[in-house]
Amino acid sequence: MPDSNQPAVLPAALHARFYDEMFAGKGRIRSTYKRFADWLHAHSTEDMRSRREEAAELFHRIGITFSVYGDNTGRERLIPFDTIPRIMSRKDWMFLERGLKQRAQALNAFLDDLYHQQHLIKAGLIDAQVINTHRYLQPLMHQVDLPNNVHAHIAGIDIVRNNDGHYYVLEDNLRTPSGVSYMLENRKMMMRLFPEIFMNQRVAAIHQYPELLLETLYDAAPNASGKPTVVILTPGRYNSAYFEHAFLAQQMGIELVEGSDLVVREHRVYMKTTLGLEKVDVIYRRIDDEFLDPEVFRSDSVLGAAGLMDACRHGQVGIVNAVGNGIADDKSIYPLVPQMIRFYLGEEPILANVPTYDCRKAEDLAYTLEHLKELVVKEVHGSGGYGMLVGPHATPAELDAFRKRLQSSPASYIAQPTLSLSTCPTYIGDVMSARHIDLRPFVLSGRETRIVPGGLTRVALKEGSLVVNSSQGGGTKDTWVLEPSHSPAAEQLTDD
């Protein structure tokens, strides 16, 4: 253990193999991190340990926990929070923001087209058979007109930076993306623990997210007169993201409801209250399609309410995100997003996809099987870091088992090169070490497209791991986008 009175210096040698967000070549600190590094060097190991312990205690007291599916103990855990932020220049963020808005607009155009005229299919850019047999296609959404033609009102788009320094989209999450509560609470925690840092440099604010989210939800109301009534529909307190559901309801000043709190009468949705029934205009649902309405999906579901889809189809309630979005964020559809951008927007993609091999295709399957040791293989319907193989880190037995799975069900998988995700200094005990990170910005789509600067940075705490999901032992960091200084020279410092 390092001397507790020593300054918390960073071991630059750990950052040589990958693009590091803080360090350039030969240990040179990037301009975005210079002020933070100077501040960090002035604080002792003991001081930083004390503040990390305070953060863990505060998160536990507030109840910022999650449960892990498959953990039969029923215990809830704290998501590890690291006090070394991920810092981005304004120039980088402006590039990402343009690309994220473009991508969200194209994906919404695709979903609206898919459930209406199907121009993309008619143009021969996607196989009709792939769409018509897709497990996430919801025929009930055909010809359902949604306000502003928006289906994915909240999109969590996962971004990574490779060794070449360029950003890539890893995947799109258009159903019930989670994590924004951790983004907001991480910022509150950093400002509470280290207020002096925020006095020394301008970090773009994110506190306005609940207000922007509420405006987006209002935009989803199909025919509300006056101020729409919005609720968040949660599966209940045993859901892994329940903290987030309750947090967002409190922040927006709206009701958090369960399925038993809702009733549908004459194509309208009502919420049960102590004063009687109150009409609901928008439901921000945090449950999957199949549990939403037992009349049309799973008849044994007690999480939703009977008749919700009938009310939606009659234009009496907005469901956010819309039913049937899973077909657009499926990993087998992901390779087509650049074509969607060109087709619907007439633009070249700003953000690049990761090259992807679709194992439904014989040549892609053959390549994947031959190069399995070099690739990341994912289930097209998988999430949370489950059902995937990271070839370079797999054992011979794991490779053999996955090879058999690929051969028996090739359409269930895609494969991608193993990206060298960028790293960021991260506390592992009292020692700072390089750990791989990604970024999940949250794109809000209504009458306009809105994004708060930054997003949730997730970090793989296990050395060498590329899996950042909390369910797989990952943690989170605050994400800073530096605002320009009043000095042109100072602003230039942040744009490397």
Tab-separated table of N, CA and C in Angstrom, residues 354-495:
chain	number	residue	atom	x	y	z
A	354	VAL	N	-19.006	-0.438	-35.580
A	354	VAL	CA	-17.939	-1.431	-35.512
A	354	VAL	C	-18.184	-2.434	-36.650
A	355	PRO	N	-17.160	-2.794	-37.439
A	355	PRO	CA	-17.371	-3.815	-38.479
A	355	PRO	C	-18.006	-5.062	-37.870
A	356	THR	N	-19.029	-5.588	-38.540
A	356	THR	CA	-19.823	-6.668	-37.957
A	356	THR	C	-20.017	-7.799	-38.956
A	357	TYR	N	-19.856	-9.034	-38.477
A	357	TYR	CA	-20.095	-10.228	-39.280
A	357	TYR	C	-21.436	-10.832	-38.866
A	358	ASP	N	-22.340	-10.938	-39.814
A	358	ASP	CA	-23.671	-11.488	-39.577
A	358	ASP	C	-23.616	-12.990	-39.837
A	359	CYS	N	-23.720	-13.774	-38.782
A	359	CYS	CA	-23.500	-15.216	-38.918
A	359	CYS	C	-24.632	-15.931	-39.649
A	360	ARG	N	-25.714	-15.191	-40.007
A	360	ARG	CA	-26.717	-15.778	-40.901
A	360	ARG	C	-26.137	-16.007	-42.288
A	361	LYS	N	-25.136	-15.200	-42.644
A	361	LYS	CA	-24.514	-15.300	-43.965
A	361	LYS	C	-23.393	-16.340	-43.916
A	362	ALA	N	-23.389	-17.220	-44.891
A	362	ALA	CA	-22.441	-18.337	-44.888
A	362	ALA	C	-20.993	-17.866	-44.837
A	363	GLU	N	-20.683	-16.805	-45.617
A	363	GLU	CA	-19.293	-16.343	-45.644
A	363	GLU	C	-18.898	-15.701	-44.311
A	364	ASP	N	-19.828	-15.003	-43.682
A	364	ASP	CA	-19.528	-14.388	-42.385
A	364	ASP	C	-19.380	-15.446	-41.301
A	365	LEU	N	-20.207	-16.478	-41.367
A	365	LEU	CA	-20.093	-17.570	-40.400
A	365	LEU	C	-18.758	-18.283	-40.558
A	366	ALA	N	-18.364	-18.541	-41.791
A	366	ALA	CA	-17.090	-19.226	-42.030
A	366	ALA	C	-15.929	-18.403	-41.489
A	367	TYR	N	-15.964	-17.087	-41.729
A	367	TYR	CA	-14.893	-16.219	-41.225
A	367	TYR	C	-14.881	-16.233	-39.701
A	368	THR	N	-16.056	-16.166	-39.089
A	368	THR	CA	-16.141	-16.136	-37.628
A	368	THR	C	-15.581	-17.415	-37.023
A	369	LEU	N	-15.948	-18.547	-37.583
A	369	LEU	CA	-15.462	-19.822	-37.050
A	369	LEU	C	-13.945	-19.930	-37.196
A	370	GLU	N	-13.424	-19.428	-38.300
A	370	GLU	CA	-11.980	-19.513	-38.544
A	370	GLU	C	-11.189	-18.570	-37.645
A	371	HIS	N	-11.794	-17.423	-37.261
A	371	HIS	CA	-11.085	-16.404	-36.489
A	371	HIS	C	-11.694	-16.208	-35.104
A	372	LEU	N	-12.303	-17.254	-34.558
A	372	LEU	CA	-13.040	-17.130	-33.302
A	372	LEU	C	-12.178	-16.583	-32.174
A	373	LYS	N	-10.928	-16.966	-32.146
A	373	LYS	CA	-10.017	-16.533	-31.095
A	373	LYS	C	-9.789	-15.020	-31.115
A	374	GLU	N	-10.043	-14.382	-32.270
A	374	GLU	CA	-9.755	-12.950	-32.410
A	374	GLU	C	-10.984	-12.056	-32.230
A	375	LEU	N	-12.183	-12.658	-32.162
A	375	LEU	CA	-13.412	-11.882	-32.269
A	375	LEU	C	-14.206	-11.837	-30.967
A	376	VAL	N	-15.114	-10.878	-30.899
A	376	VAL	CA	-16.158	-10.861	-29.874
A	376	VAL	C	-17.431	-11.345	-30.546
A	377	VAL	N	-18.048	-12.381	-29.994
A	377	VAL	CA	-19.267	-12.939	-30.563
A	377	VAL	C	-20.413	-12.673	-29.588
A	378	LYS	N	-21.535	-12.145	-30.113
A	378	LYS	CA	-22.657	-11.752	-29.266
A	378	LYS	C	-23.946	-12.372	-29.773
A	379	GLU	N	-24.817	-12.720	-28.829
A	379	GLU	CA	-26.174	-13.109	-29.202
A	379	GLU	C	-26.910	-11.886	-29.725
A	380	VAL	N	-27.659	-12.048	-30.803
A	380	VAL	CA	-28.336	-10.886	-31.382
A	380	VAL	C	-29.395	-10.329	-30.442
A	381	HIS	N	-29.939	-11.165	-29.559
A	381	HIS	CA	-30.958	-10.705	-28.618
A	381	HIS	C	-30.400	-10.555	-27.207
A	382	GLY	N	-29.090	-10.681	-27.045
A	382	GLY	CA	-28.498	-10.641	-25.717
A	382	GLY	C	-28.334	-9.229	-25.190
A	383	SER	N	-28.131	-9.122	-23.881
A	383	SER	CA	-27.889	-7.827	-23.247
A	383	SER	C	-27.204	-8.051	-21.917
A	384	GLY	N	-26.708	-6.953	-21.351
A	384	GLY	CA	-26.114	-7.028	-20.018
A	384	GLY	C	-24.793	-7.747	-19.946
A	385	GLY	N	-24.159	-7.998	-21.109
A	385	GLY	CA	-22.887	-8.707	-21.097
A	385	GLY	C	-23.032	-10.213	-21.054
A	386	TYR	N	-24.273	-10.706	-21.100
A	386	TYR	CA	-24.503	-12.148	-21.079
A	386	TYR	C	-24.512	-12.695	-22.502
A	387	GLY	N	-24.275	-14.009	-22.624
A	387	GLY	CA	-24.382	-14.680	-23.911
A	387	GLY	C	-23.361	-14.237	-24.927
A	388	MET	N	-22.178	-13.836	-24.475
A	388	MET	CA	-21.161	-13.373	-25.418
A	388	MET	C	-19.837	-14.071	-25.162
A	389	LEU	N	-19.000	-14.069	-26.187
A	389	LEU	CA	-17.665	-14.642	-26.095
A	389	LEU	C	-16.656	-13.566	-26.470
A	390	VAL	N	-15.673	-13.350	-25.621
A	390	VAL	CA	-14.561	-12.462	-25.942
A	390	VAL	C	-13.390	-13.379	-26.302
A	391	GLY	N	-13.218	-13.591	-27.596
A	391	GLY	CA	-12.278	-14.598	-28.069
A	391	GLY	C	-10.884	-14.535	-27.483
A	392	PRO	N	-10.236	-13.342	-27.467
A	392	PRO	CA	-8.867	-13.285	-26.952
A	392	PRO	C	-8.733	-13.683	-25.493
A	393	HIS	N	-9.831	-13.605	-24.727
A	393	HIS	CA	-9.772	-13.940	-23.299
A	393	HIS	C	-10.389	-15.297	-22.987
A	394	ALA	N	-10.835	-16.024	-24.019
A	394	ALA	CA	-11.534	-17.288	-23.809
A	394	ALA	C	-10.555	-18.456	-23.697
A	395	THR	N	-10.948	-19.455	-22.935
A	395	THR	CA	-10.167	-20.688	-22.823
A	395	THR	C	-10.461	-21.581	-24.028
A	396	PRO	N	-9.601	-22.559	-24.303
A	396	PRO	CA	-9.886	-23.493	-25.405
A	396	PRO	C	-11.242	-24.181	-25.250
A	397	ALA	N	-11.620	-24.521	-24.029
A	397	ALA	CA	-12.917	-25.174	-23.811
A	397	ALA	C	-14.064	-24.229	-24.134
A	398	GLU	N	-13.929	-22.959	-23.750
A	398	GLU	CA	-14.973	-21.969	-24.050
A	398	GLU	C	-15.083	-21.739	-25.552
A	399	LEU	N	-13.961	-21.707	-26.228
A	399	LEU	CA	-13.981	-21.539	-27.682
A	399	LEU	C	-14.669	-22.719	-28.360
A	400	ASP	N	-14.371	-23.938	-27.923
A	400	ASP	CA	-14.996	-25.126	-28.513
A	400	ASP	C	-16.500	-25.124	-28.272
A	401	ALA	N	-16.916	-24.771	-27.059
A	401	ALA	CA	-18.347	-24.759	-26.747
A	401	ALA	C	-19.074	-23.705	-27.576
A	402	PHE	N	-18.462	-22.547	-27.742
A	402	PHE	CA	-19.118	-21.491	-28.509
A	402	PHE	C	-19.147	-21.823	-29.995
A	403	ARG	N	-18.117	-22.520	-30.458
A	403	ARG	CA	-18.093	-22.926	-31.861
A	403	ARG	C	-19.287	-23.836	-32.169
A	404	LYS	N	-19.606	-24.723	-31.248
A	404	LYS	CA	-20.754	-25.617	-31.434
A	404	LYS	C	-22.061	-24.827	-31.419
A	405	ARG	N	-22.154	-23.823	-30.557
A	405	ARG	CA	-23.366	-23.006	-30.506
A	405	ARG	C	-23.553	-22.236	-31.805
A	406	LEU	N	-22.455	-21.723	-32.334
A	406	LEU	CA	-22.519	-21.011	-33.611
A	406	LEU	C	-22.981	-21.917	-34.743
A	407	GLN	N	-22.441	-23.121	-34.778
A	407	GLN	CA	-22.776	-24.047	-35.861
A	407	GLN	C	-24.227	-24.521	-35.775
A	408	SER	N	-24.758	-24.613	-34.551
A	408	SER	CA	-26.127	-25.104	-34.391
A	408	SER	C	-27.161	-24.011	-34.604
A	409	SER	N	-26.796	-22.747	-34.352
A	409	SER	CA	-27.759	-21.650	-34.495
A	409	SER	C	-27.053	-20.383	-34.974
A	410	PRO	N	-26.551	-20.377	-36.196
A	410	PRO	CA	-25.756	-19.231	-36.671
A	410	PRO	C	-26.538	-17.922	-36.708
A	411	ALA	N	-27.841	-17.977	-36.967
A	411	ALA	CA	-28.639	-16.750	-37.058
A	411	ALA	C	-28.772	-16.037	-35.725
A	412	SER	N	-28.404	-16.700	-34.652
A	412	SER	CA	-28.534	-16.108	-33.312
A	412	SER	C	-27.337	-15.250	-32.928
A	413	TYR	N	-26.326	-15.132	-33.819
A	413	TYR	CA	-25.088	-14.475	-33.417
A	413	TYR	C	-24.560	-13.509	-34.474
A	414	ILE	N	-23.855	-12.499	-33.972
A	414	ILE	CA	-23.020	-11.643	-34.815
A	414	ILE	C	-21.621	-11.661	-34.197
A	415	ALA	N	-20.636	-11.272	-34.983
A	415	ALA	CA	-19.266	-11.226	-34.488
A	415	ALA	C	-18.632	-9.901	-34.887
A	416	GLN	N	-17.725	-9.427	-34.053
A	416	GLN	CA	-17.046	-8.154	-34.302
A	416	GLN	C	-15.579	-8.274	-33.910
A	417	PRO	N	-14.720	-7.472	-34.531
A	417	PRO	CA	-13.325	-7.437	-34.074
A	417	PRO	C	-13.272	-7.007	-32.609
A	418	THR	N	-12.264	-7.460	-31.917
A	418	THR	CA	-12.091	-7.064	-30.525
A	418	THR	C	-11.491	-5.669	-30.485
A	419	LEU	N	-12.313	-4.700	-30.118
A	419	LEU	CA	-11.825	-3.331	-30.038
A	419	LEU	C	-10.944	-3.151	-28.808
A	420	SER	N	-9.974	-2.268	-28.935
A	420	SER	CA	-9.135	-1.907	-27.793
A	420	SER	C	-9.773	-0.694	-27.103
A	421	LEU	N	-10.820	-0.943	-26.316
A	421	LEU	CA	-11.526	0.156	-25.665
A	421	LEU	C	-10.549	1.057	-24.936
A	422	SER	N	-10.794	2.353	-25.015
A	422	SER	CA	-9.920	3.296	-24.324
A	422	SER	C	-9.944	3.031	-22.826
A	423	THR	N	-8.913	3.503	-22.165
A	423	THR	CA	-8.801	3.321	-20.719
A	423	THR	C	-8.830	4.669	-20.018
A	424	CYS	N	-9.065	4.589	-18.722
A	424	CYS	CA	-9.043	5.786	-17.878
A	424	CYS	C	-8.505	5.373	-16.515
A	425	PRO	N	-7.663	6.196	-15.877
A	425	PRO	CA	-7.202	5.849	-14.538
A	425	PRO	C	-8.384	5.609	-13.609
A	426	THR	N	-8.279	4.546	-12.818
A	426	THR	CA	-9.373	4.113	-11.957
A	426	THR	C	-8.791	3.597	-10.654
A	427	TYR	N	-9.420	3.939	-9.545
A	427	TYR	CA	-8.942	3.453	-8.257
A	427	TYR	C	-9.277	1.975	-8.087
A	428	ILE	N	-8.243	1.192	-7.878
A	428	ILE	CA	-8.380	-0.210	-7.492
A	428	ILE	C	-7.703	-0.303	-6.124
A	429	GLY	N	-8.508	-0.271	-5.083
A	429	GLY	CA	-7.952	-0.071	-3.746
A	429	GLY	C	-7.415	1.343	-3.652
A	430	ASP	N	-6.172	1.494	-3.222
A	430	ASP	CA	-5.543	2.808	-3.137
A	430	ASP	C	-4.658	3.102	-4.340
A	431	VAL	N	-4.625	2.183	-5.284
A	431	VAL	CA	-3.741	2.328	-6.438
A	431	VAL	C	-4.567	2.657	-7.677
A	432	MET	N	-4.077	3.614	-8.463
A	432	MET	CA	-4.750	3.941	-9.715
A	432	MET	C	-4.179	3.094	-10.847
A	433	SER	N	-5.086	2.445	-11.564
A	433	SER	CA	-4.690	1.581	-12.667
A	433	SER	C	-5.580	1.876	-13.866
A	434	ALA	N	-5.073	1.550	-15.051
A	434	ALA	CA	-5.852	1.750	-16.269
A	434	ALA	C	-6.952	0.699	-16.350
A	435	ARG	N	-8.181	1.142	-16.617
A	435	ARG	CA	-9.302	0.230	-16.810
A	435	ARG	C	-10.108	0.687	-18.038
A	436	HIS	N	-10.664	-0.263	-18.751
A	436	HIS	CA	-11.404	0.032	-19.970
A	436	HIS	C	-12.763	0.653	-19.660
A	437	ILE	N	-13.199	1.567	-20.524
A	437	ILE	CA	-14.449	2.288	-20.310
A	437	ILE	C	-15.264	2.374	-21.606
A	438	ASP	N	-16.564	2.627	-21.440
A	438	ASP	CA	-17.387	3.044	-22.565
A	438	ASP	C	-18.198	4.253	-22.125
A	439	LEU	N	-19.123	4.708	-22.963
A	439	LEU	CA	-19.937	5.878	-22.659
A	439	LEU	C	-21.344	5.639	-23.183
A	440	ARG	N	-22.348	5.883	-22.317
A	440	ARG	CA	-23.738	5.791	-22.750
A	440	ARG	C	-24.402	7.159	-22.626
A	441	PRO	N	-24.423	7.951	-23.698
A	441	PRO	CA	-25.229	9.177	-23.696
A	441	PRO	C	-26.709	8.808	-23.875
A	442	PHE	N	-27.579	9.706	-23.392
A	442	PHE	CA	-29.017	9.475	-23.482
A	442	PHE	C	-29.625	10.524	-24.408
A	443	VAL	N	-30.207	10.054	-25.514
A	443	VAL	CA	-30.766	10.931	-26.538
A	443	VAL	C	-32.281	10.968	-26.373
A	444	LEU	N	-32.831	12.166	-26.207
A	444	LEU	CA	-34.268	12.354	-26.019
A	444	LEU	C	-34.876	12.879	-27.307
A	445	SER	N	-35.912	12.212	-27.815
A	445	SER	CA	-36.528	12.589	-29.083
A	445	SER	C	-38.008	12.883	-28.879
A	446	GLY	N	-38.413	14.099	-29.202
A	446	GLY	CA	-39.816	14.500	-29.174
A	446	GLY	C	-40.051	15.442	-30.326
A	447	ARG	N	-40.569	16.642	-30.014
A	447	ARG	CA	-40.674	17.652	-31.068
A	447	ARG	C	-39.285	18.063	-31.550
A	448	GLU	N	-38.305	17.904	-30.688
A	448	GLU	CA	-36.908	18.131	-31.064
A	448	GLU	C	-36.054	17.076	-30.384
A	449	THR	N	-34.805	16.988	-30.804
A	449	THR	CA	-33.881	16.006	-30.224
A	449	THR	C	-32.987	16.712	-29.216
A	450	ARG	N	-32.924	16.163	-28.001
A	450	ARG	CA	-32.209	16.812	-26.917
A	450	ARG	C	-31.214	15.828	-26.303
A	451	ILE	N	-30.064	16.341	-25.899
A	451	ILE	CA	-29.055	15.533	-25.206
A	451	ILE	C	-28.378	16.424	-24.169
A	452	VAL	N	-28.217	15.928	-22.953
A	452	VAL	CA	-27.373	16.653	-22.008
A	452	VAL	C	-25.928	16.245	-22.270
A	453	PRO	N	-24.974	17.131	-22.048
A	453	PRO	CA	-23.577	16.842	-22.416
A	453	PRO	C	-22.942	15.767	-21.549
A	454	GLY	N	-22.492	14.727	-22.188
A	454	GLY	CA	-21.830	13.640	-21.476
A	454	GLY	C	-22.656	12.373	-21.525
A	455	GLY	N	-22.875	11.769	-20.379
A	455	GLY	CA	-23.596	10.510	-20.302
A	455	GLY	C	-23.051	9.700	-19.152
A	456	LEU	N	-23.364	8.430	-19.142
A	456	LEU	CA	-22.873	7.529	-18.099
A	456	LEU	C	-21.636	6.812	-18.600
A	457	THR	N	-20.501	7.055	-17.947
A	457	THR	CA	-19.291	6.296	-18.250
A	457	THR	C	-19.276	5.046	-17.391
A	458	ARG	N	-19.162	3.899	-18.047
A	458	ARG	CA	-19.089	2.621	-17.345
A	458	ARG	C	-17.659	2.097	-17.453
A	459	VAL	N	-17.204	1.459	-16.392
A	459	VAL	CA	-15.805	1.034	-16.331
A	459	VAL	C	-15.722	-0.433	-15.941
A	460	ALA	N	-14.896	-1.185	-16.661
A	460	ALA	CA	-14.657	-2.596	-16.353
A	460	ALA	C	-13.592	-2.666	-15.266
A	461	LEU	N	-13.969	-3.022	-14.069
A	461	LEU	CA	-13.043	-2.957	-12.934
A	461	LEU	C	-12.052	-4.119	-12.904
A	462	LYS	N	-12.375	-5.208	-13.576
A	462	LYS	CA	-11.453	-6.343	-13.622
A	462	LYS	C	-10.352	-6.049	-14.625
A	463	GLU	N	-9.126	-6.271	-14.236
A	463	GLU	CA	-7.988	-5.956	-15.098
A	463	GLU	C	-8.090	-6.687	-16.432
A	464	GLY	N	-7.977	-5.924	-17.520
A	464	GLY	CA	-8.014	-6.492	-18.854
A	464	GLY	C	-9.404	-6.739	-19.397
A	465	SER	N	-10.431	-6.656	-18.554
A	465	SER	CA	-11.787	-6.962	-19.002
A	465	SER	C	-12.321	-5.857	-19.910
A	466	LEU	N	-13.118	-6.268	-20.899
A	466	LEU	CA	-13.781	-5.323	-21.795
A	466	LEU	C	-15.274	-5.244	-21.503
A	467	VAL	N	-15.749	-5.957	-20.471
A	467	VAL	CA	-17.180	-5.993	-20.134
A	467	VAL	C	-17.445	-5.003	-19.006
A	468	VAL	N	-18.188	-3.946	-19.343
A	468	VAL	CA	-18.375	-2.841	-18.401
A	468	VAL	C	-19.689	-2.929	-17.639
A	469	ASN	N	-20.571	-3.872	-17.977
A	469	ASN	CA	-21.897	-3.926	-17.382
A	469	ASN	C	-21.830	-4.139	-15.873
A	470	SER	N	-22.709	-3.454	-15.153
A	470	SER	CA	-22.723	-3.576	-13.689
A	470	SER	C	-23.017	-5.012	-13.266
A	471	SER	N	-23.864	-5.710	-14.033
A	471	SER	CA	-24.193	-7.090	-13.694
A	471	SER	C	-23.000	-8.021	-13.852
A	472	GLN	N	-21.950	-7.541	-14.520
A	472	GLN	CA	-20.740	-8.335	-14.726
A	472	GLN	C	-19.569	-7.769	-13.933
A	473	GLY	N	-19.883	-6.955	-12.903
A	473	GLY	CA	-18.841	-6.436	-12.028
A	473	GLY	C	-18.285	-5.092	-12.430
A	474	GLY	N	-18.949	-4.387	-13.344
A	474	GLY	CA	-18.472	-3.076	-13.758
A	474	GLY	C	-18.869	-1.981	-12.785
A	475	GLY	N	-18.271	-0.806	-12.958
A	475	GLY	CA	-18.578	0.352	-12.135
A	475	GLY	C	-18.903	1.550	-13.008
A	476	THR	N	-18.986	2.720	-12.402
A	476	THR	CA	-19.327	3.928	-13.144
A	476	THR	C	-18.421	5.087	-12.739
A	477	LYS	N	-18.372	6.076	-13.624
A	477	LYS	CA	-17.628	7.308	-13.387
A	477	LYS	C	-18.495	8.498	-13.787
A	478	ASP	N	-18.204	9.661	-13.198
A	478	ASP	CA	-18.804	10.892	-13.675
A	478	ASP	C	-18.164	11.245	-15.015
A	479	THR	N	-18.953	11.850	-15.899
A	479	THR	CA	-18.475	12.232	-17.223
A	479	THR	C	-18.516	13.745	-17.340
A	480	TRP	N	-17.376	14.354	-17.596
A	480	TRP	CA	-17.291	15.807	-17.704
A	480	TRP	C	-17.075	16.215	-19.158
A	481	VAL	N	-17.882	17.165	-19.593
A	481	VAL	CA	-17.615	17.857	-20.848
A	481	VAL	C	-17.194	19.268	-20.476
A	482	LEU	N	-15.977	19.645	-20.861
A	482	LEU	CA	-15.450	20.951	-20.472
A	482	LEU	C	-16.055	22.045	-21.333
A	483	GLU	N	-16.581	23.058	-20.675
A	483	GLU	CA	-17.080	24.235	-21.368
A	483	GLU	C	-15.905	25.141	-21.723
A	484	PRO	N	-16.032	25.958	-22.782
A	484	PRO	CA	-14.933	26.859	-23.136
A	484	PRO	C	-14.711	27.909	-22.065
A	485	SER	N	-13.456	28.244	-21.860
A	485	SER	CA	-13.115	29.329	-20.950
A	485	SER	C	-13.351	30.660	-21.652
A	486	HIS	N	-13.358	31.735	-20.876
A	486	HIS	CA	-13.482	33.069	-21.475
A	486	HIS	C	-12.250	33.403	-22.299
A	487	SER	N	-11.152	32.709	-22.018
A	487	SER	CA	-9.905	32.976	-22.734
A	487	SER	C	-9.803	32.082	-23.956
A	488	PRO	N	-9.630	32.613	-25.166
A	488	PRO	CA	-9.480	31.766	-26.363
A	488	PRO	C	-8.334	30.786	-26.228
A	489	ALA	N	-7.247	31.227	-25.598
A	489	ALA	CA	-6.091	30.334	-25.435
A	489	ALA	C	-6.454	29.163	-24.541
A	490	ALA	N	-7.206	29.454	-23.460
A	490	ALA	CA	-7.598	28.388	-22.553
A	490	ALA	C	-8.551	27.421	-23.217
A	491	GLU	N	-9.444	27.946	-24.079
A	491	GLU	CA	-10.372	27.082	-24.786
A	491	GLU	C	-9.624	26.131	-25.699
A	492	GLN	N	-8.577	26.615	-26.324
A	492	GLN	CA	-7.796	25.789	-27.233
A	492	GLN	C	-7.179	24.597	-26.494
A	493	LEU	N	-6.846	24.789	-25.216
A	493	LEU	CA	-6.247	23.713	-24.436
A	493	LEU	C	-7.134	22.493	-24.341
A	494	THR	N	-8.454	22.676	-24.412
A	494	THR	CA	-9.352	21.557	-24.227
A	494	THR	C	-9.642	20.802	-25.508
A	495	ASP	N	-9.092	21.243	-26.620
A	495	ASP	CA	-9.486	20.672	-27.904
A	495	ASP	C	-8.378	19.835	-28.527
